CSV table of C-alpha atoms (C1' of nucleotides) in Angstrom, one decimal:
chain,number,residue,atom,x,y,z
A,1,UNK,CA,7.0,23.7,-32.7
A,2,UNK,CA,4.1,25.5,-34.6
A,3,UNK,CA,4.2,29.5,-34.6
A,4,UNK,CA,1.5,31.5,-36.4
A,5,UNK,CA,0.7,35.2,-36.8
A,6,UNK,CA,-2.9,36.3,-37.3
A,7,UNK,CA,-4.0,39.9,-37.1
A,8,UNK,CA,-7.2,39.4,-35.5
A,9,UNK,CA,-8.9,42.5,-36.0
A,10,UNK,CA,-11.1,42.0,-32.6
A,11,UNK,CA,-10.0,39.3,-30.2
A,12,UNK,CA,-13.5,39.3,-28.1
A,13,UNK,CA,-15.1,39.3,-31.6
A,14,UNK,CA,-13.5,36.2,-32.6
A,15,UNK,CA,-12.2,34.2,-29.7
A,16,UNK,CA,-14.4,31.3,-30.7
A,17,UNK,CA,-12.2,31.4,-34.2
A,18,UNK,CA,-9.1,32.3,-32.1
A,19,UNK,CA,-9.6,28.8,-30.2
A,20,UNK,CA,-11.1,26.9,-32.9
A,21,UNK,CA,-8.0,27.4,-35.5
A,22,UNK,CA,-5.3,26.6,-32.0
A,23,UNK,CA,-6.5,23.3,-31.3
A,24,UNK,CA,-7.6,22.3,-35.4
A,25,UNK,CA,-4.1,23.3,-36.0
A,26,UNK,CA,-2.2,22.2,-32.6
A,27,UNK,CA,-0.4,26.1,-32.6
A,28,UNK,CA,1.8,26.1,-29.7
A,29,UNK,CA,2.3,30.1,-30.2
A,30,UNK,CA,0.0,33.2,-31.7
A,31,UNK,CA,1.5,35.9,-31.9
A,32,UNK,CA,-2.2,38.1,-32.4
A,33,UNK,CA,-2.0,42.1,-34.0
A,34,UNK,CA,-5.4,44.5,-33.5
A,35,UNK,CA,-6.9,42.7,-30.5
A,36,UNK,CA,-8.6,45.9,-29.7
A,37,UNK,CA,-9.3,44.9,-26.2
A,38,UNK,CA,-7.9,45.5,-22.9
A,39,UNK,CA,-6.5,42.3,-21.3
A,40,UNK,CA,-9.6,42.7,-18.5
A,41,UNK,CA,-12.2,42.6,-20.9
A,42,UNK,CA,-11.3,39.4,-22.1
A,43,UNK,CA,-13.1,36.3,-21.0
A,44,UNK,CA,-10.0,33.7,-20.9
A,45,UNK,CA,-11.7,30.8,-19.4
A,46,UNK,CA,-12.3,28.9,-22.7
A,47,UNK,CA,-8.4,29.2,-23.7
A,48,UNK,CA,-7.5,28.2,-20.5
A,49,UNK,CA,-9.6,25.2,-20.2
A,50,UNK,CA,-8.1,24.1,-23.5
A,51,UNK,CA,-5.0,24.6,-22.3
A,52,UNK,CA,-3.7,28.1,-23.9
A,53,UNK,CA,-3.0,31.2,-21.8
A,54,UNK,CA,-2.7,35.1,-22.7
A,55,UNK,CA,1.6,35.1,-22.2
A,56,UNK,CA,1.1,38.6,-23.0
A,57,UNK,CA,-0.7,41.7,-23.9
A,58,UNK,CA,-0.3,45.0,-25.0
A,59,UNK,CA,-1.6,47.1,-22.3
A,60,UNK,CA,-4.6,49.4,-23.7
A,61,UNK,CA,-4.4,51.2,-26.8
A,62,UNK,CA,-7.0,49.3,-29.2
A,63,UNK,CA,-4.7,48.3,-31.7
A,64,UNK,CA,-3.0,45.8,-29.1
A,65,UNK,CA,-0.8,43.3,-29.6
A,66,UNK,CA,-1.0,40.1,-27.7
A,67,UNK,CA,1.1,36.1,-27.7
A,68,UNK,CA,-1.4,33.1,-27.4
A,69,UNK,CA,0.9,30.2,-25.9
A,70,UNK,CA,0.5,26.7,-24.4
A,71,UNK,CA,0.4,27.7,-20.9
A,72,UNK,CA,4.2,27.5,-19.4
A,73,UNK,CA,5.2,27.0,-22.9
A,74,UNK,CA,6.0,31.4,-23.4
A,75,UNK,CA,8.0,33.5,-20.4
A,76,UNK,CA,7.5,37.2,-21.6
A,77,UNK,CA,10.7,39.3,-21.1
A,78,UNK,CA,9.5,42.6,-20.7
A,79,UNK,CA,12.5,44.4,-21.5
A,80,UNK,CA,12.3,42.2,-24.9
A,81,UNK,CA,10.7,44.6,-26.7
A,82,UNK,CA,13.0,47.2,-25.6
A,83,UNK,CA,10.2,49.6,-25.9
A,84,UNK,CA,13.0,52.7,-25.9
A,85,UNK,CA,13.8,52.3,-28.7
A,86,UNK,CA,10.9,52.1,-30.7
A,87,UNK,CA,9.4,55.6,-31.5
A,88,UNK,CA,5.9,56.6,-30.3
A,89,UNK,CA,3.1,57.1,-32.0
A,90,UNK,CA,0.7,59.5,-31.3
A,91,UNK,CA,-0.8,57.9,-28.2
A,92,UNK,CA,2.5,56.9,-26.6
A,93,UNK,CA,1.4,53.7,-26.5
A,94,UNK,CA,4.6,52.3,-28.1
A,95,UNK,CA,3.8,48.5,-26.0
A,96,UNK,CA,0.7,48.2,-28.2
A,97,UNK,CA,3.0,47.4,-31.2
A,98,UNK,CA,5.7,45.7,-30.5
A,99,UNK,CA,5.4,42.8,-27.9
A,100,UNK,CA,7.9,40.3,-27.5
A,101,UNK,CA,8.1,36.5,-25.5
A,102,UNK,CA,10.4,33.6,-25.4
A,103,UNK,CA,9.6,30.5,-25.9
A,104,UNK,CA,10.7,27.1,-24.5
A,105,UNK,CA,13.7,26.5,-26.3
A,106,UNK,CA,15.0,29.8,-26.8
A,107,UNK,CA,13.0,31.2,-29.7
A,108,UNK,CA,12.3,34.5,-28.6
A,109,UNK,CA,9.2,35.9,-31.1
A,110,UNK,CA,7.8,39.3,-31.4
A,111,UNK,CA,4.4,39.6,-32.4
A,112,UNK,CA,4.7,43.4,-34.5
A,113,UNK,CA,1.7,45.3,-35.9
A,114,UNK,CA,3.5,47.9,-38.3
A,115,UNK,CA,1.6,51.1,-38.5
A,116,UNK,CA,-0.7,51.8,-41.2
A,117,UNK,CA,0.6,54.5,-42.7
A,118,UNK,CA,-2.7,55.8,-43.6
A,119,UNK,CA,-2.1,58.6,-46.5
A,120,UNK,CA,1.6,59.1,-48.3
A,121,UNK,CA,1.3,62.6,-47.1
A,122,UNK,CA,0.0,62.0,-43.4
A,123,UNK,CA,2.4,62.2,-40.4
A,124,UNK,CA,1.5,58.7,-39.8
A,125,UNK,CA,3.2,57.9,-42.9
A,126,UNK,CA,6.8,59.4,-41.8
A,127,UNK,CA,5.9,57.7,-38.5
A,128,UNK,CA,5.6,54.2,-40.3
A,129,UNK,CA,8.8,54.6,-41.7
A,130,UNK,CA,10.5,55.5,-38.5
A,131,UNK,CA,9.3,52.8,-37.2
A,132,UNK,CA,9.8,50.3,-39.6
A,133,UNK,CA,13.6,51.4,-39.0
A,134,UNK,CA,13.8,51.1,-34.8
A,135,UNK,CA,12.6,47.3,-36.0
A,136,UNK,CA,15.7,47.1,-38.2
A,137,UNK,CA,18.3,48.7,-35.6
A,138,UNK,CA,16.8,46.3,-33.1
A,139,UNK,CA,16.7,43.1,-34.6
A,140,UNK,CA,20.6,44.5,-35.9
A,141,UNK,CA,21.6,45.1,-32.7
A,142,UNK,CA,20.4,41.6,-31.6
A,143,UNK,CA,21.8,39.4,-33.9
A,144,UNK,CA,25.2,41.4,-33.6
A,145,UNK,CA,24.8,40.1,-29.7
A,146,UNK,CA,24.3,36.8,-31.0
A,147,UNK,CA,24.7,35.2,-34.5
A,148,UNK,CA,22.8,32.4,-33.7
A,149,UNK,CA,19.6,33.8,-32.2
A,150,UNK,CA,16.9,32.2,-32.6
A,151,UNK,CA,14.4,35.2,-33.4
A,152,UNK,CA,11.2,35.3,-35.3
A,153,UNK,CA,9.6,39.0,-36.5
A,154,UNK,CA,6.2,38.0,-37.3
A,155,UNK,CA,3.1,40.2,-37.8
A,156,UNK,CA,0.8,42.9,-40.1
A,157,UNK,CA,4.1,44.8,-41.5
A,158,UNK,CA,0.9,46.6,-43.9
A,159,UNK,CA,4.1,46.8,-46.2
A,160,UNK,CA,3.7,44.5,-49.8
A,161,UNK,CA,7.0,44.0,-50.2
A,162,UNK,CA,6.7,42.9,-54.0
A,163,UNK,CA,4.2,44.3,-56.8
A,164,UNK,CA,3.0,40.7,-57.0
A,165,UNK,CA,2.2,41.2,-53.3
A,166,UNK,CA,-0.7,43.6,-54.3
A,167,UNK,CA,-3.8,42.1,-56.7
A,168,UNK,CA,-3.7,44.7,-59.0
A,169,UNK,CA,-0.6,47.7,-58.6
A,170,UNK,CA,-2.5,50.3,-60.6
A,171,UNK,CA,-4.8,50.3,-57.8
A,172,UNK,CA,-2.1,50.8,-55.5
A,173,UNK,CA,-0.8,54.2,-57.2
A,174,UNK,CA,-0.1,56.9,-54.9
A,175,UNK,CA,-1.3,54.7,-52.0
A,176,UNK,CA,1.0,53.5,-49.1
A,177,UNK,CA,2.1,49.6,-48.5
A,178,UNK,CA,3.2,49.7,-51.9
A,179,UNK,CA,5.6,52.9,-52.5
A,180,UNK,CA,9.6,52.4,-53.0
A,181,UNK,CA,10.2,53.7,-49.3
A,182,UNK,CA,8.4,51.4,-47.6
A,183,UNK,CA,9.8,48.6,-49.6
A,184,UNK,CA,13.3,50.0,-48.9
A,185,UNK,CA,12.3,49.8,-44.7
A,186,UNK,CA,11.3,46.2,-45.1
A,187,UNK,CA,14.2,45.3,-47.2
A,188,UNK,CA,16.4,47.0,-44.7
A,189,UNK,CA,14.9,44.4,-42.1
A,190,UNK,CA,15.2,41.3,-44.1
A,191,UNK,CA,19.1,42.5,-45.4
A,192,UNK,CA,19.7,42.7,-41.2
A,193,UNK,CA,19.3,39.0,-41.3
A,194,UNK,CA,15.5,38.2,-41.3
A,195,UNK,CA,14.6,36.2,-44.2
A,196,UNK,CA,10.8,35.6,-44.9
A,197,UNK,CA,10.4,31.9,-44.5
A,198,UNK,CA,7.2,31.3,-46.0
A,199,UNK,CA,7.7,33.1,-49.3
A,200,UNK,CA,10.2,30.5,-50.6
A,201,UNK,CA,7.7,28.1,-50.5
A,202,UNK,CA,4.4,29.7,-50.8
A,203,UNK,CA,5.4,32.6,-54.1
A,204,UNK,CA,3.0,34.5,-55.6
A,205,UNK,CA,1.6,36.2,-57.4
A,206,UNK,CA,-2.1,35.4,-56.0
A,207,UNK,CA,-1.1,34.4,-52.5
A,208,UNK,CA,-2.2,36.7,-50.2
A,209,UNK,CA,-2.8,37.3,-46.2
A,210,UNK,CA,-5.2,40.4,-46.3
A,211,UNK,CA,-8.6,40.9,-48.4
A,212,UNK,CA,-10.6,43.8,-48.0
A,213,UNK,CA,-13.7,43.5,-46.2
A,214,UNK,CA,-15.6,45.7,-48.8
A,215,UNK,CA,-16.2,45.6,-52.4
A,216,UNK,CA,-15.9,41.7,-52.4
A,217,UNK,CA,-12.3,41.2,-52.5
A,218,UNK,CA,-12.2,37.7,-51.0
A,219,UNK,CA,-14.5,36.0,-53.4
A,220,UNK,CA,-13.1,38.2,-56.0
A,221,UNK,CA,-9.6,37.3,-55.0
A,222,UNK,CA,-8.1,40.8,-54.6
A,223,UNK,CA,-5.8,40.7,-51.7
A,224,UNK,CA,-2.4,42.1,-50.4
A,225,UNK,CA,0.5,39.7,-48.9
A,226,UNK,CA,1.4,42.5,-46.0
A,227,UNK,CA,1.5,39.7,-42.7
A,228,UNK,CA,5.1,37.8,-42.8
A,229,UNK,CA,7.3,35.6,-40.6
A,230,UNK,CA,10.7,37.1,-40.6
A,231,UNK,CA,13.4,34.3,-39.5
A,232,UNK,CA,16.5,35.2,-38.1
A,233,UNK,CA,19.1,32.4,-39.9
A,234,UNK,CA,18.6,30.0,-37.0
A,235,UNK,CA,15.3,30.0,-37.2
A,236,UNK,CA,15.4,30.1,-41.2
A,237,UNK,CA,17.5,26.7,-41.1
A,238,UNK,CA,14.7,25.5,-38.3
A,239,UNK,CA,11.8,25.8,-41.0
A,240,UNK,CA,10.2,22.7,-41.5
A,241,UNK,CA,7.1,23.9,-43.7
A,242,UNK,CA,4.0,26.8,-43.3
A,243,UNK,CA,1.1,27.3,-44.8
A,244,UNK,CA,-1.7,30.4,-44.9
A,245,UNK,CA,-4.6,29.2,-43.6
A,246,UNK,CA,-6.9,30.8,-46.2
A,247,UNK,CA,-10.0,28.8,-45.0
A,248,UNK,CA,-9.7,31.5,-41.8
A,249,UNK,CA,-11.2,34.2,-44.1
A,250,UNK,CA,-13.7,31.9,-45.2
A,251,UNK,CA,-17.5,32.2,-43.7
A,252,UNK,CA,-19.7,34.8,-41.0
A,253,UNK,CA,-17.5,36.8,-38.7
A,254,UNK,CA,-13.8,36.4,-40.4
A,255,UNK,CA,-11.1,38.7,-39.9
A,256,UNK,CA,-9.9,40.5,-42.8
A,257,UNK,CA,-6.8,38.7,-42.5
A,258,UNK,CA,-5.8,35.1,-42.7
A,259,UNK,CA,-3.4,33.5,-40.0
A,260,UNK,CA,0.7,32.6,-41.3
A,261,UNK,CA,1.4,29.3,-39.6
A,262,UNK,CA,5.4,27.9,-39.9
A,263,UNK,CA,7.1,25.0,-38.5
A,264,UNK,CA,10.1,24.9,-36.3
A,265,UNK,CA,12.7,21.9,-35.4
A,266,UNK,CA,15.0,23.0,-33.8
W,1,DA,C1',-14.2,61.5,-55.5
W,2,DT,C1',-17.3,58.4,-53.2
W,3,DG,C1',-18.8,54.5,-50.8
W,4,DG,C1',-18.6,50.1,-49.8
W,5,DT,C1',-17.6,46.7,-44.6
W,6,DA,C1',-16.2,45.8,-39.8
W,7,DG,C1',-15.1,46.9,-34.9
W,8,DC,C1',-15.7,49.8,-30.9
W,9,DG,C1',-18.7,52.3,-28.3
W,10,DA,C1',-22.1,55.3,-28.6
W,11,DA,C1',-20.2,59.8,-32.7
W,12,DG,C1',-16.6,59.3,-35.4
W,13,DC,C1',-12.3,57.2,-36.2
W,14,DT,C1',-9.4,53.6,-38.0
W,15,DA,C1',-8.5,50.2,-41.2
DNA sequence: ATGGTAGCGAAGCTA
């Protein structure tokens, strides 16, 4: 089974792409972060006819989240994401963020757009973190259900967990995605039992998922390594390869971020 | 400190 993570930034903008990098790559699931559309205002007929369906959707805040699956392949358990416990932000659209599905086979896989964060001193920031720490109570709370779950966190986390993660960290001073708390949120997610499983094969420094739009930072190679697939230990031992498809960022209409693509055999 | 780019939706906000 093929999972990727791709935060889209516009899925009417770039549903040609969207369909384009499913079939070149044979992706059973996308999980898809900043579709900034409302389910009815996307035209699905081309993913359909190819054989893909919307599973699921965050409902209508802009920065939606939504799972791209073979169709039949994803049943969406609505009380997956268990919402409640995730806090709101300023919108109450807590659904837009956090969307979960399981797959055929038991996989259950969250697609997760992390807030930004925006400024250190902006409520948004404080909000981030709270967030970032529902995530790790939840994914606690489910692998203390079950050991064995088979559970994948993948998404925009706009967290670099390492400074390597970050082109250049003097940039980053007195910026968010970089400071110690942050890193201490994601940490507290991977020490609950998510491991990345594309880092170990994929290190850096240089590899990246996320290049500015402005000031040249693709061609110039500046990035940030903020989108991960978080494997619970089942799905860890399940890992079979995964690759960034940098070639996504590549050309006239990318998204500012490149899709994570893993392998599972389960 | 500013502006640079992109998307949405029709001005300004978010990233």
């Amino acid at each position: 089974m093929r999972i990727a993570t791709w935060n889209i930034n516009s899925l009417r903008a770039r549903m040609d792409r969207v369909l384009a990098f499913l079939e070149r790559h044979e992706v059973d699931v996308l999980a898809l972060q900043e579709t900034k559309a409302k389910p009815e205002q996307l035209d699905l007929a081309p993913l359909e006819a190819a054989g893909y369906e919307v599973a699921a959707h965050g409902l209508n805040q802009w920065n939606g989240v939504a799972l791209i699956s073979r169709v039949g392949l994803t049943d969406v358990r609505t009380e997956l994401p268990a919402a409640p416990t995730f806090p709101e932000d300023e919108t109450g659209m807590v659904e837009a963020r956090a969307l979960g599905g399981v797959v055929a086979g038991g996989l259950r896989i969250w697609s997760l757009y992390v807030p930004n964060g925006r400024e250190i001193d902006h409520p948004h920031y404080a909000y981030k973190l709270r967030w970032l720490e529902a995530l790790r109570a939840e994914g606690a709370r489910e692998l203390a259900a079950d050991p064995d779950a088979r559970v994948a966190l993948v998404g925009d986390f706009n967290v670099a967990p390492l400074d390597e993660d970050v082109w250049d960290m003097e940039f980053f001073e007195g910026k968010t995605h970089v400071t110690e708390p942050e890193r201490a949120a994601f940490r507290s997610v991977v020490e609950a039992g998510f491991s990345d499983v594309v880092r170990g094969d994929h290190p850096g420094p240089g590899v990246f998922t996320y290049w500015d739009y402005q000031k040249l930072r693709f061609p110039k190679r500046e990035g940030m390594r903020i989108d991960f697939v978080l494997g619970s230990p089942a799905v860890e031992s399940a890992v079979t390869g995964s690759f960034i498809d940098r070639e996504e960022r590549k050309g006239k209409g990318a998204s500012d971020h490149a899709p994570v693509v893993v392998d599972l055999s389960f």
